[in-house]
Short mmCIF file of C-alpha atoms in Angstrom, two decimals:
data_model
loop_
_atom_site.label_atom_id
_atom_site.label_comp_id
_atom_site.label_asym_id
_atom_site.label_seq_id
_atom_site.Cartn_x
_atom_site.Cartn_y
_atom_site.Cartn_z
CA UNK Z 90 8.97 -90.62 38.58
CA UNK Z 91 9.41 -87.19 37.03
CA UNK Z 92 6.80 -85.32 35.01
CA UNK Z 93 7.56 -82.83 32.26
CA UNK Z 94 5.92 -80.18 34.43
CA UNK Z 95 8.39 -80.61 37.25
CA UNK Z 96 6.37 -82.85 39.56
CA UNK Z 97 8.21 -85.73 41.21
CA UNK Z 98 6.67 -88.88 42.67
CA UNK Z 99 8.09 -91.64 44.82
CA UNK Z 100 8.53 -94.96 43.00
CA UNK Z 101 7.69 -96.83 46.19
CA UNK Z 102 4.53 -95.04 47.26
CA UNK Z 103 3.53 -93.18 44.08
CA UNK Z 104 3.02 -90.15 46.31
CA UNK Z 105 4.15 -86.78 45.06
CA UNK Z 106 7.30 -85.71 46.86
CA UNK Z 107 7.41 -82.45 48.74
CA UNK Z 108 9.61 -79.86 47.07
CA UNK Z 109 11.47 -77.23 49.03
CA UNK Z 110 12.81 -73.90 47.88
CA UNK Z 111 16.48 -73.26 48.51
CA UNK Z 112 18.08 -69.93 49.33
CA UNK Z 113 18.98 -69.53 45.65
CA UNK Z 114 15.30 -69.65 44.66
CA UNK Z 115 15.32 -73.12 43.07
CA UNK Z 116 13.07 -76.02 44.07
CA UNK Z 117 14.73 -79.23 45.25
CA UNK Z 118 13.76 -82.63 46.62
CA UNK Z 119 15.48 -84.84 49.16
CA UNK Z 120 16.17 -88.53 48.62
CA UNK Z 121 18.38 -90.83 50.69
CA UNK Z 122 19.84 -87.86 52.57
CA UNK Z 123 20.79 -86.16 49.30
CA UNK Z 124 19.24 -83.14 47.60
CA UNK Z 125 18.44 -82.83 43.91
CA UNK Z 126 17.47 -79.67 42.04
CA UNK Z 127 14.15 -80.15 40.29
CA UNK Z 128 15.04 -78.29 37.10
CA UNK Z 129 18.16 -80.40 36.63
CA UNK Z 130 16.19 -83.62 37.11
CA UNK Z 131 13.62 -82.55 34.51
CA UNK Z 132 16.33 -81.51 32.03
CA UNK Z 133 18.25 -84.75 32.48
CA UNK Z 134 15.14 -86.89 32.08
CA UNK Z 135 13.40 -85.11 29.19
CA UNK Z 136 16.17 -83.25 27.33
CA UNK Z 137 19.66 -84.73 27.62
CA UNK Z 138 22.32 -85.58 30.16
CA UNK Z 139 23.94 -82.37 31.34
CA UNK Z 140 27.56 -82.23 30.11
CA UNK Z 141 30.30 -81.09 32.45
CA UNK Z 142 30.59 -77.32 32.44
CA UNK Z 143 26.98 -76.82 31.32
CA UNK Z 144 23.99 -75.61 33.33
CA UNK Z 145 20.20 -75.63 33.04
CA UNK Z 146 18.65 -72.26 32.23
CA UNK Z 147 15.06 -71.14 32.80
CA UNK Z 148 14.06 -69.45 29.54
CA UNK Z 149 11.47 -67.13 31.10
CA UNK Z 150 13.71 -66.21 34.03
CA UNK Z 151 11.28 -67.81 36.51
CA UNK Z 152 13.25 -70.26 38.65
CA UNK Z 153 10.06 -71.95 39.84
CA UNK Z 154 8.78 -72.76 36.34
CA UNK Z 155 10.28 -76.20 35.83
CA UNK Z 156 8.21 -77.24 32.81
CA UNK Z 157 10.48 -78.92 30.28
CA UNK Z 158 9.54 -76.36 27.61
CA UNK Z 159 10.98 -73.64 29.84
CA UNK Z 160 14.34 -75.35 30.30
CA UNK Z 161 17.46 -75.47 28.16
CA UNK Z 162 21.01 -76.69 28.66
CA UNK Z 163 23.52 -73.87 28.12
CA UNK Z 164 27.05 -72.81 29.01
CA UNK Z 165 27.79 -70.72 32.09
CA UNK Z 166 28.51 -67.76 29.81
CA UNK Z 167 25.17 -68.10 28.02
CA UNK Z 168 23.38 -68.43 31.35
CA UNK Z 169 25.03 -65.27 32.69
CA UNK Z 170 24.21 -63.33 29.51
CA UNK Z 171 20.58 -64.48 29.76
CA UNK Z 172 20.45 -63.26 33.37
CA UNK Z 173 21.76 -59.81 32.39
CA UNK Z 174 19.41 -59.55 29.41
CA UNK Z 175 16.37 -60.34 31.57
CA UNK Z 176 17.37 -58.14 34.50
CA UNK Z 177 17.96 -61.11 36.79
CA UNK Z 178 21.53 -60.06 37.40
CA UNK Z 179 22.62 -56.44 37.73
CA UNK Z 180 26.26 -55.57 36.94
CA UNK Z 181 28.14 -53.99 39.82
CA UNK Z 182 28.94 -50.33 39.35
CA UNK Z 183 31.89 -48.23 40.41
CA UNK Z 184 34.28 -49.48 43.05
CA UNK Z 185 31.93 -52.40 43.84
CA UNK Z 186 33.06 -53.93 40.55
CA UNK Z 187 36.26 -55.90 41.11
CA UNK Z 188 37.48 -54.76 37.68
CA UNK Z 189 37.23 -51.08 38.60
CA UNK Z 190 40.43 -49.10 38.12
CA UNK Z 191 39.44 -46.36 40.57
CA UNK Z 192 37.61 -45.91 43.83
CA UNK Z 193 34.48 -43.77 43.78
CA UNK Z 194 36.40 -40.94 45.42
CA UNK Z 195 39.20 -41.09 42.85
CA UNK Z 196 36.67 -41.18 40.02
CA UNK Z 197 34.94 -38.06 41.36
CA UNK Z 198 38.28 -36.27 41.50
CA UNK Z 199 39.04 -37.38 37.94
CA UNK Z 200 35.68 -36.12 36.68
CA UNK Z 201 36.27 -32.80 38.44
CA UNK Z 202 39.64 -32.50 36.72
CA UNK Z 203 38.07 -33.32 33.35
CA UNK Z 204 35.46 -30.62 33.90
CA UNK Z 205 38.23 -28.17 34.75
CA UNK Z 206 39.72 -28.87 31.33
CA UNK Z 207 42.81 -30.91 32.16
CA UNK Z 208 44.11 -32.92 29.21
CA UNK Z 209 43.92 -36.69 28.83
CA UNK Z 210 47.69 -37.10 28.90
CA UNK Z 211 48.05 -35.05 32.06
CA UNK Z 212 45.26 -36.96 33.78
CA UNK Z 213 46.71 -40.30 32.70
CA UNK Z 214 49.93 -39.45 34.51
CA UNK Z 215 48.16 -38.05 37.56
CA UNK Z 216 45.91 -41.10 38.02
CA UNK Z 217 48.31 -43.72 36.62
CA UNK Z 218 45.88 -44.72 33.88
CA UNK Z 219 46.09 -45.10 30.11
CA UNK Z 220 44.96 -41.97 28.28
CA UNK Z 221 42.45 -44.07 26.33
CA UNK Z 222 40.73 -44.89 29.63
CA UNK Z 223 40.65 -41.17 30.46
CA UNK Z 224 38.97 -40.60 27.10
CA UNK Z 225 36.33 -43.21 27.92
CA UNK Z 226 35.58 -41.42 31.19
CA UNK Z 227 35.52 -38.04 29.42
CA UNK Z 228 32.91 -39.32 26.97
CA UNK Z 229 30.91 -40.94 29.79
CA UNK Z 230 31.57 -44.48 28.64
CA UNK Z 231 32.81 -45.19 32.15
CA UNK Z 232 31.48 -44.03 35.53
CA UNK Z 233 28.12 -42.96 34.06
CA UNK Z 234 26.43 -43.08 37.46
CA UNK Z 235 28.96 -40.67 38.99
CA UNK Z 236 28.68 -38.35 36.00
CA UNK Z 237 24.99 -37.96 36.80
CA UNK Z 238 26.00 -36.24 40.05
CA UNK Z 239 27.50 -33.40 38.02
CA UNK Z 240 24.28 -32.44 36.26
CA UNK Z 241 24.16 -31.50 32.58
CA UNK Z 242 27.81 -30.47 32.31
CA UNK Z 243 29.30 -32.00 29.20
CA UNK Z 244 33.00 -32.87 29.30
CA UNK Z 245 33.34 -33.31 25.55
CA UNK Z 246 34.24 -29.64 25.27
CA UNK Z 247 37.66 -30.48 23.86
CA UNK Z 248 39.73 -33.36 22.66
CA UNK Z 249 41.89 -33.07 25.74
CA UNK Z 250 45.07 -32.17 23.84
CA UNK Z 251 45.59 -28.67 25.26
CA UNK Z 252 47.51 -29.19 28.50
CA UNK Z 253 47.15 -25.57 29.57
CA UNK Z 254 43.37 -25.32 29.85
CA UNK Z 255 42.26 -25.33 33.46
CA UNK Z 256 39.08 -23.30 33.61
CA UNK Z 257 36.28 -24.30 35.93
CA UNK Z 258 32.71 -23.81 34.69
CA UNK Z 259 32.49 -20.62 36.76
CA UNK Z 260 35.71 -19.26 35.26
CA UNK Z 261 34.52 -20.13 31.78
CA UNK Z 262 31.37 -18.06 32.33
CA UNK Z 263 33.51 -15.14 33.54
CA UNK Z 264 35.79 -15.41 30.51
CA UNK Z 265 32.87 -15.38 28.07
CA UNK Z 266 31.32 -12.39 29.79
CA UNK Z 267 34.61 -10.53 29.40
CA UNK Z 268 34.78 -11.54 25.73
CA UNK Z 269 31.26 -10.21 25.20
CA UNK Z 270 32.26 -6.98 26.99
CA UNK Z 271 35.13 -6.44 24.58
CA UNK Z 272 38.06 -7.43 26.80
CA UNK Z 273 41.08 -8.45 24.72
CA UNK Z 274 42.35 -12.01 24.48
CA UNK Z 275 45.69 -11.02 25.99
CA UNK Z 276 44.04 -9.45 29.04
CA UNK Z 277 41.88 -12.53 29.57
CA UNK Z 278 44.88 -14.83 29.26
CA UNK Z 279 46.83 -12.83 31.83
CA UNK Z 280 43.94 -12.67 34.29
CA UNK Z 281 43.14 -16.37 34.12
CA UNK Z 282 46.72 -17.57 33.61
CA UNK Z 283 45.99 -19.09 30.22
CA UNK Z 284 48.52 -19.90 27.54
CA UNK Z 285 48.86 -17.62 24.54
CA UNK Z 286 46.13 -18.27 21.99
CA UNK Z 287 43.69 -19.87 24.45
CA UNK Z 288 41.61 -16.71 24.67
CA UNK Z 289 41.24 -16.67 20.90
CA UNK Z 290 40.27 -20.34 20.79
CA UNK Z 291 37.59 -19.75 23.42
CA UNK Z 292 36.36 -16.64 21.60
CA UNK Z 293 36.01 -18.53 18.33
CA UNK Z 294 34.50 -21.58 20.05
CA UNK Z 295 37.31 -23.92 19.14
CA UNK Z 296 37.36 -25.30 22.68
CA UNK Z 297 34.76 -25.64 25.46
CA UNK Z 298 32.23 -26.05 22.66
CA UNK Z 299 29.55 -27.71 24.73
CA UNK Z 300 29.95 -25.22 27.55
CA UNK Z 301 29.14 -22.47 25.05
CA UNK Z 302 25.91 -24.32 24.36
CA UNK Z 303 25.16 -25.32 27.97
CA UNK Z 304 25.79 -21.93 29.57
CA UNK Z 305 25.01 -19.48 26.79
CA UNK Z 306 22.74 -21.42 24.45
CA UNK Z 307 24.99 -20.72 21.46
CA UNK Z 308 25.30 -23.40 18.82
CA UNK Z 309 28.69 -24.19 17.42
#
């Protein structure tokens, strides 16, 4: 006999059967050398037969709460989504995720190159990735955890279309100091091996916009 609270009794002795907890955290009972999950028994008895491809979900996320009101029959996809929403399942990050396109080391190198100012197209070739994926990394839609290792540096300083920008944060600071000291654009471009016009774009805050804000507190 099965109660709506998840208690199970023997039909022969009317004694409540001992329930054991499996390694997955669910209670089960043994009968005739077979094991049966308690929550599935309750769902089958009080809700409906469980169709093929469906599972029984605990609404409150508590695997030991086998009251019928806490159970529902759902698809695997719905069950997984419920687990994520309730913090019962944590998505794998970085290279631990089988869908990851890069190792952690490669991702760090990519982020370093983004910070240096390399363009999306150039990085796509270098890392054999689509430039749209590079853009997602640049805007911290991918590899957020690794980005946190780089502090407050913001890589959205450009749209990534200028293939000749290659300043590190330290070089950027040096360039701006020279600009503020009256050094000409041409001299700056020669010293830092920048393409013609890059000095002017930096001076007028057309590129490295967020670095202007981060390092010099100047709004764009």
